[in-house]
Structure formats: C-alpha cells, structure tokens
JSON list of C-alpha atoms in Angstrom, two decimals:
[
{"chain": "A", "resi": 25, "resn": "ALA", "atom": "CA", "xyz": [-2.00, 32.41, 108.09]},
{"chain": "A", "resi": 26, "resn": "PRO", "atom": "CA", "xyz": [-5.19, 30.47, 108.65]},
{"chain": "A", "resi": 27, "resn": "PRO", "atom": "CA", "xyz": [-8.03, 30.83, 106.17]},
{"chain": "A", "resi": 28, "resn": "ARG", "atom": "CA", "xyz": [-10.67, 33.42, 106.91]},
{"chain": "A", "resi": 29, "resn": "ARG", "atom": "CA", "xyz": [-13.97, 32.33, 108.38]},
{"chain": "A", "resi": 30, "resn": "ASP", "atom": "CA", "xyz": [-17.55, 33.46, 107.69]},
{"chain": "A", "resi": 31, "resn": "VAL", "atom": "CA", "xyz": [-16.43, 35.79, 104.91]},
{"chain": "A", "resi": 32, "resn": "GLY", "atom": "CA", "xyz": [-19.90, 35.92, 103.34]},
{"chain": "A", "resi": 33, "resn": "SER", "atom": "CA", "xyz": [-21.77, 36.59, 106.56]},
{"chain": "A", "resi": 34, "resn": "PRO", "atom": "CA", "xyz": [-23.82, 39.80, 106.35]},
{"chain": "A", "resi": 35, "resn": "GLN", "atom": "CA", "xyz": [-22.51, 40.85, 109.77]},
{"chain": "A", "resi": 36, "resn": "VAL", "atom": "CA", "xyz": [-18.88, 40.26, 108.72]},
{"chain": "A", "resi": 37, "resn": "LEU", "atom": "CA", "xyz": [-19.42, 42.21, 105.50]},
{"chain": "A", "resi": 38, "resn": "ALA", "atom": "CA", "xyz": [-21.01, 45.08, 107.44]},
{"chain": "A", "resi": 39, "resn": "GLY", "atom": "CA", "xyz": [-18.02, 45.03, 109.81]},
{"chain": "A", "resi": 40, "resn": "LYS", "atom": "CA", "xyz": [-15.61, 45.13, 106.89]},
{"chain": "A", "resi": 41, "resn": "ASN", "atom": "CA", "xyz": [-17.39, 48.20, 105.55]},
{"chain": "A", "resi": 42, "resn": "LEU", "atom": "CA", "xyz": [-17.13, 49.86, 109.00]},
{"chain": "A", "resi": 43, "resn": "PHE", "atom": "CA", "xyz": [-13.41, 48.95, 109.19]},
{"chain": "A", "resi": 44, "resn": "TYR", "atom": "CA", "xyz": [-12.90, 50.90, 105.97]},
{"chain": "A", "resi": 45, "resn": "GLN", "atom": "CA", "xyz": [-15.17, 53.78, 107.00]},
{"chain": "A", "resi": 46, "resn": "ALA", "atom": "CA", "xyz": [-13.16, 54.23, 110.19]},
{"chain": "A", "resi": 47, "resn": "GLY", "atom": "CA", "xyz": [-9.94, 54.32, 108.15]},
{"chain": "A", "resi": 48, "resn": "CYS", "atom": "CA", "xyz": [-8.37, 51.29, 109.81]},
{"chain": "A", "resi": 49, "resn": "GLN", "atom": "CA", "xyz": [-7.01, 50.10, 106.46]},
{"chain": "A", "resi": 50, "resn": "GLY", "atom": "CA", "xyz": [-4.69, 53.11, 106.46]},
{"chain": "A", "resi": 51, "resn": "CYS", "atom": "CA", "xyz": [-2.30, 51.16, 108.68]},
{"chain": "A", "resi": 52, "resn": "HIS", "atom": "CA", "xyz": [-3.87, 47.69, 108.67]},
{"chain": "A", "resi": 53, "resn": "THR", "atom": "CA", "xyz": [-3.35, 47.36, 104.91]},
{"chain": "A", "resi": 54, "resn": "PRO", "atom": "CA", "xyz": [-5.44, 44.46, 103.66]},
{"chain": "A", "resi": 55, "resn": "GLN", "atom": "CA", "xyz": [-3.18, 42.97, 100.99]},
{"chain": "A", "resi": 56, "resn": "PHE", "atom": "CA", "xyz": [0.15, 42.99, 99.20]},
{"chain": "A", "resi": 57, "resn": "THR", "atom": "CA", "xyz": [1.64, 41.05, 96.33]},
{"chain": "A", "resi": 58, "resn": "THR", "atom": "CA", "xyz": [5.09, 39.58, 96.89]},
{"chain": "A", "resi": 59, "resn": "ALA", "atom": "CA", "xyz": [7.95, 40.55, 94.58]},
{"chain": "A", "resi": 60, "resn": "ALA", "atom": "CA", "xyz": [8.24, 38.96, 91.17]},
{"chain": "A", "resi": 61, "resn": "ASP", "atom": "CA", "xyz": [11.92, 38.26, 91.81]},
{"chain": "A", "resi": 62, "resn": "ALA", "atom": "CA", "xyz": [11.53, 36.60, 95.23]},
{"chain": "A", "resi": 63, "resn": "ALA", "atom": "CA", "xyz": [14.50, 34.55, 96.42]},
{"chain": "A", "resi": 64, "resn": "GLU", "atom": "CA", "xyz": [12.28, 31.46, 96.38]},
{"chain": "A", "resi": 65, "resn": "PRO", "atom": "CA", "xyz": [10.36, 31.22, 93.07]},
{"chain": "A", "resi": 66, "resn": "GLU", "atom": "CA", "xyz": [7.29, 29.70, 94.72]},
{"chain": "A", "resi": 67, "resn": "LEU", "atom": "CA", "xyz": [6.99, 32.87, 96.81]},
{"chain": "A", "resi": 68, "resn": "ALA", "atom": "CA", "xyz": [6.95, 35.20, 93.80]},
{"chain": "A", "resi": 69, "resn": "ASN", "atom": "CA", "xyz": [3.78, 37.11, 92.89]},
{"chain": "A", "resi": 70, "resn": "GLN", "atom": "CA", "xyz": [1.79, 35.75, 95.82]},
{"chain": "A", "resi": 71, "resn": "VAL", "atom": "CA", "xyz": [-1.10, 37.77, 97.21]},
{"chain": "A", "resi": 72, "resn": "ILE", "atom": "CA", "xyz": [-0.89, 37.96, 101.00]},
{"chain": "A", "resi": 73, "resn": "ARG", "atom": "CA", "xyz": [-3.46, 39.53, 103.31]},
{"chain": "A", "resi": 74, "resn": "PRO", "atom": "CA", "xyz": [-1.70, 40.48, 106.55]},
{"chain": "A", "resi": 75, "resn": "TYR", "atom": "CA", "xyz": [-3.90, 43.48, 107.36]},
{"chain": "A", "resi": 76, "resn": "SER", "atom": "CA", "xyz": [-0.74, 45.41, 108.25]},
{"chain": "A", "resi": 77, "resn": "ASP", "atom": "CA", "xyz": [1.60, 47.82, 106.56]},
{"chain": "A", "resi": 78, "resn": "LEU", "atom": "CA", "xyz": [4.36, 46.44, 108.83]},
{"chain": "A", "resi": 79, "resn": "LEU", "atom": "CA", "xyz": [5.49, 50.01, 109.50]},
{"chain": "A", "resi": 80, "resn": "LEU", "atom": "CA", "xyz": [6.04, 52.02, 112.66]},
{"chain": "A", "resi": 81, "resn": "HIS", "atom": "CA", "xyz": [3.35, 54.47, 113.70]},
{"chain": "A", "resi": 82, "resn": "ASP", "atom": "CA", "xyz": [3.05, 56.93, 116.55]},
{"chain": "A", "resi": 83, "resn": "MET", "atom": "CA", "xyz": [0.32, 55.42, 118.71]},
{"chain": "A", "resi": 84, "resn": "GLY", "atom": "CA", "xyz": [0.25, 58.25, 121.24]},
{"chain": "A", "resi": 85, "resn": "PRO", "atom": "CA", "xyz": [1.23, 58.56, 124.88]},
{"chain": "A", "resi": 86, "resn": "GLY", "atom": "CA", "xyz": [-1.37, 56.05, 126.12]},
{"chain": "A", "resi": 87, "resn": "LEU", "atom": "CA", "xyz": [0.59, 53.15, 124.65]},
{"chain": "A", "resi": 88, "resn": "ALA", "atom": "CA", "xyz": [4.05, 54.61, 125.18]},
{"chain": "A", "resi": 89, "resn": "ASP", "atom": "CA", "xyz": [6.57, 52.57, 127.14]},
{"chain": "A", "resi": 90, "resn": "GLU", "atom": "CA", "xyz": [9.32, 55.24, 126.98]},
{"chain": "A", "resi": 91, "resn": "ARG", "atom": "CA", "xyz": [11.78, 52.75, 125.52]},
{"chain": "A", "resi": 92, "resn": "THR", "atom": "CA", "xyz": [13.64, 53.75, 122.40]},
{"chain": "A", "resi": 93, "resn": "GLU", "atom": "CA", "xyz": [14.83, 51.18, 119.94]},
{"chain": "A", "resi": 94, "resn": "PHE", "atom": "CA", "xyz": [16.88, 52.32, 116.96]},
{"chain": "A", "resi": 95, "resn": "ALA", "atom": "CA", "xyz": [14.76, 55.02, 115.23]},
{"chain": "A", "resi": 96, "resn": "ALA", "atom": "CA", "xyz": [11.58, 54.17, 117.18]},
{"chain": "A", "resi": 97, "resn": "ASN", "atom": "CA", "xyz": [10.67, 56.17, 120.23]},
{"chain": "A", "resi": 98, "resn": "GLY", "atom": "CA", "xyz": [8.48, 54.91, 123.07]},
{"chain": "A", "resi": 99, "resn": "GLN", "atom": "CA", "xyz": [5.28, 55.85, 121.24]},
{"chain": "A", "resi": 100, "resn": "ASP", "atom": "CA", "xyz": [6.16, 54.12, 117.97]},
{"chain": "A", "resi": 101, "resn": "TRP", "atom": "CA", "xyz": [4.73, 50.68, 117.33]},
{"chain": "A", "resi": 102, "resn": "ARG", "atom": "CA", "xyz": [4.77, 48.39, 114.32]},
{"chain": "A", "resi": 103, "resn": "THR", "atom": "CA", "xyz": [1.29, 47.79, 112.94]},
{"chain": "A", "resi": 104, "resn": "ALA", "atom": "CA", "xyz": [0.40, 44.34, 114.16]},
{"chain": "A", "resi": 105, "resn": "PRO", "atom": "CA", "xyz": [-0.84, 42.01, 111.41]},
{"chain": "A", "resi": 106, "resn": "LEU", "atom": "CA", "xyz": [-4.49, 41.11, 111.95]},
{"chain": "A", "resi": 107, "resn": "TRP", "atom": "CA", "xyz": [-4.53, 37.89, 109.95]},
{"chain": "A", "resi": 108, "resn": "GLY", "atom": "CA", "xyz": [-5.51, 35.06, 112.25]},
{"chain": "A", "resi": 109, "resn": "ILE", "atom": "CA", "xyz": [-6.43, 37.43, 115.09]},
{"chain": "A", "resi": 110, "resn": "GLY", "atom": "CA", "xyz": [-9.84, 35.82, 115.48]},
{"chain": "A", "resi": 111, "resn": "LEU", "atom": "CA", "xyz": [-8.13, 32.58, 116.46]},
{"chain": "A", "resi": 112, "resn": "SER", "atom": "CA", "xyz": [-5.86, 34.12, 119.11]},
{"chain": "A", "resi": 113, "resn": "GLU", "atom": "CA", "xyz": [-7.60, 32.53, 122.07]},
{"chain": "A", "resi": 114, "resn": "THR", "atom": "CA", "xyz": [-7.75, 29.12, 120.38]},
{"chain": "A", "resi": 115, "resn": "VAL", "atom": "CA", "xyz": [-4.10, 29.20, 119.31]},
{"chain": "A", "resi": 116, "resn": "SER", "atom": "CA", "xyz": [-2.50, 31.11, 122.19]},
{"chain": "A", "resi": 117, "resn": "GLY", "atom": "CA", "xyz": [-4.87, 30.28, 125.02]},
{"chain": "A", "resi": 118, "resn": "HIS", "atom": "CA", "xyz": [-5.58, 33.94, 125.82]},
{"chain": "A", "resi": 119, "resn": "SER", "atom": "CA", "xyz": [-7.33, 36.98, 124.42]},
{"chain": "A", "resi": 120, "resn": "GLN", "atom": "CA", "xyz": [-4.85, 39.66, 125.42]},
{"chain": "A", "resi": 121, "resn": "PHE", "atom": "CA", "xyz": [-3.80, 42.14, 122.79]},
{"chain": "A", "resi": 122, "resn": "LEU", "atom": "CA", "xyz": [-1.36, 44.99, 122.15]},
{"chain": "A", "resi": 123, "resn": "HIS", "atom": "CA", "xyz": [2.37, 44.85, 122.79]},
{"chain": "A", "resi": 124, "resn": "ASP", "atom": "CA", "xyz": [1.97, 44.36, 126.53]},
{"chain": "A", "resi": 125, "resn": "GLY", "atom": "CA", "xyz": [-1.31, 42.44, 126.72]},
{"chain": "A", "resi": 126, "resn": "ARG", "atom": "CA", "xyz": [-3.19, 45.31, 128.37]},
{"chain": "A", "resi": 127, "resn": "ALA", "atom": "CA", "xyz": [-6.22, 44.92, 126.10]},
{"chain": "A", "resi": 128, "resn": "ARG", "atom": "CA", "xyz": [-8.42, 42.04, 127.22]},
{"chain": "A", "resi": 129, "resn": "ASN", "atom": "CA", "xyz": [-10.32, 41.89, 123.94]},
{"chain": "A", "resi": 130, "resn": "LEU", "atom": "CA", "xyz": [-10.27, 43.35, 120.45]},
{"chain": "A", "resi": 131, "resn": "LEU", "atom": "CA", "xyz": [-12.55, 46.28, 121.24]},
{"chain": "A", "resi": 132, "resn": "GLU", "atom": "CA", "xyz": [-10.27, 47.33, 124.09]},
{"chain": "A", "resi": 133, "resn": "ALA", "atom": "CA", "xyz": [-7.31, 47.09, 121.71]},
{"chain": "A", "resi": 134, "resn": "VAL", "atom": "CA", "xyz": [-9.07, 49.42, 119.28]},
{"chain": "A", "resi": 135, "resn": "LEU", "atom": "CA", "xyz": [-9.92, 51.85, 122.07]},
{"chain": "A", "resi": 136, "resn": "TRP", "atom": "CA", "xyz": [-6.26, 52.03, 123.18]},
{"chain": "A", "resi": 137, "resn": "HIS", "atom": "CA", "xyz": [-5.30, 53.39, 119.75]},
{"chain": "A", "resi": 138, "resn": "GLY", "atom": "CA", "xyz": [-4.10, 56.98, 119.86]},
{"chain": "A", "resi": 139, "resn": "GLY", "atom": "CA", "xyz": [-1.64, 59.17, 118.00]},
{"chain": "A", "resi": 140, "resn": "GLU", "atom": "CA", "xyz": [-1.90, 58.52, 114.27]},
{"chain": "A", "resi": 141, "resn": "ALA", "atom": "CA", "xyz": [-4.85, 56.16, 114.90]},
{"chain": "A", "resi": 142, "resn": "GLU", "atom": "CA", "xyz": [-6.83, 58.52, 117.11]},
{"chain": "A", "resi": 143, "resn": "ALA", "atom": "CA", "xyz": [-9.24, 59.56, 114.34]},
{"chain": "A", "resi": 144, "resn": "ALA", "atom": "CA", "xyz": [-10.03, 55.91, 113.55]},
{"chain": "A", "resi": 145, "resn": "ARG", "atom": "CA", "xyz": [-10.57, 55.16, 117.23]},
{"chain": "A", "resi": 146, "resn": "ASN", "atom": "CA", "xyz": [-12.85, 58.18, 117.59]},
{"chain": "A", "resi": 147, "resn": "PHE", "atom": "CA", "xyz": [-14.86, 57.02, 114.59]},
{"chain": "A", "resi": 148, "resn": "VAL", "atom": "CA", "xyz": [-15.31, 53.59, 116.19]},
{"chain": "A", "resi": 149, "resn": "LEU", "atom": "CA", "xyz": [-16.51, 55.33, 119.36]},
{"chain": "A", "resi": 150, "resn": "THR", "atom": "CA", "xyz": [-19.48, 56.65, 117.35]},
{"chain": "A", "resi": 151, "resn": "PHE", "atom": "CA", "xyz": [-20.63, 53.10, 116.53]},
{"chain": "A", "resi": 152, "resn": "ASN", "atom": "CA", "xyz": [-23.72, 51.74, 118.20]},
{"chain": "A", "resi": 153, "resn": "ALA", "atom": "CA", "xyz": [-23.72, 48.25, 119.74]},
{"chain": "A", "resi": 154, "resn": "GLU", "atom": "CA", "xyz": [-24.78, 46.57, 116.48]},
{"chain": "A", "resi": 155, "resn": "GLN", "atom": "CA", "xyz": [-21.99, 48.29, 114.54]},
{"chain": "A", "resi": 156, "resn": "ARG", "atom": "CA", "xyz": [-19.38, 47.39, 117.15]},
{"chain": "A", "resi": 157, "resn": "ALA", "atom": "CA", "xyz": [-20.53, 43.77, 117.03]},
{"chain": "A", "resi": 158, "resn": "ALA", "atom": "CA", "xyz": [-20.21, 43.84, 113.23]},
{"chain": "A", "resi": 159, "resn": "LEU", "atom": "CA", "xyz": [-16.69, 45.29, 113.41]},
{"chain": "A", "resi": 160, "resn": "LEU", "atom": "CA", "xyz": [-15.69, 42.59, 115.89]},
{"chain": "A", "resi": 161, "resn": "ALA", "atom": "CA", "xyz": [-17.26, 39.90, 113.69]},
{"chain": "A", "resi": 162, "resn": "PHE", "atom": "CA", "xyz": [-15.12, 41.15, 110.81]},
{"chain": "A", "resi": 163, "resn": "LEU", "atom": "CA", "xyz": [-11.94, 41.20, 112.90]},
{"chain": "A", "resi": 164, "resn": "ASN", "atom": "CA", "xyz": [-12.68, 37.72, 114.21]},
{"chain": "A", "resi": 165, "resn": "SER", "atom": "CA", "xyz": [-13.11, 36.51, 110.62]},
{"chain": "A", "resi": 166, "resn": "LEU", "atom": "CA", "xyz": [-9.54, 37.43, 109.76]}
]
C-alpha cells in the first residue's frame, strides 16, 4: 500500500474524526497486526492499515446484484480496503467505485451504502459541506 498523504493536515484530522463518529471503522477497520507465526518471518508482527475487516456485510438491496456465491447472497459484499483509495484515479485512470463502478466518486460510494452500513451513511448525510469535504480529505489521504 502506498504511504498516506497529508496525515497532519487539520482538514484530514477533522475528516478522520468524522469517519469515526459516523461509525465507518466498524467495517473499515483501521489496522491489524499480522500473526507472530507467519509463514514468512519478515511478515510476522507487522502492523497493516487496510481500513477493512475483509469480511462480508449485508449492504442492502440498493447494491444487490442477486448473484449468490458460496455463503454470500446478492446483498453481501466484502468490505473493500480503503488503503490507497485516494490514488485510485492516478493508478487506475478512473474514479469509479463499488463492485460495479456505479459510484463516480467517493461521496457517491458512501451514499450507496445500505444494509448494515445504513446508519453510517445516514450520519454522513447530516454533514454540512465543510464536514463532507473533511471526510473526503481523510479518505483521499489513505
């Protein structure tokens, strides 16, 4: 993952606080430590910051594709890691998000959240323009 950018910026720090207030870290888990007995010793006890729990969550009917895969139904999606998300356009040449690219930017991606993430989305909807800009600055710093 690329290094974070602008981590000390007041706007980024305000956005990080809003990320937590909205409860986004409930699924977009900020960090983990790798196992002490990793198969490769150099990978043992490493702190990683994927901003994902890497688990499946019910994201509601708005994102459903009605395709089942093993234990996942059409509304279940793996929490996408957010590390490096601020560089998506630079690296991938586009700023389309979610499993099918329907979100044209990060705010749209947040607003498509439903199901288990509906409360977080609704909290973000209460943000004023300055708060939304701060949240986006934080996400783009990842």
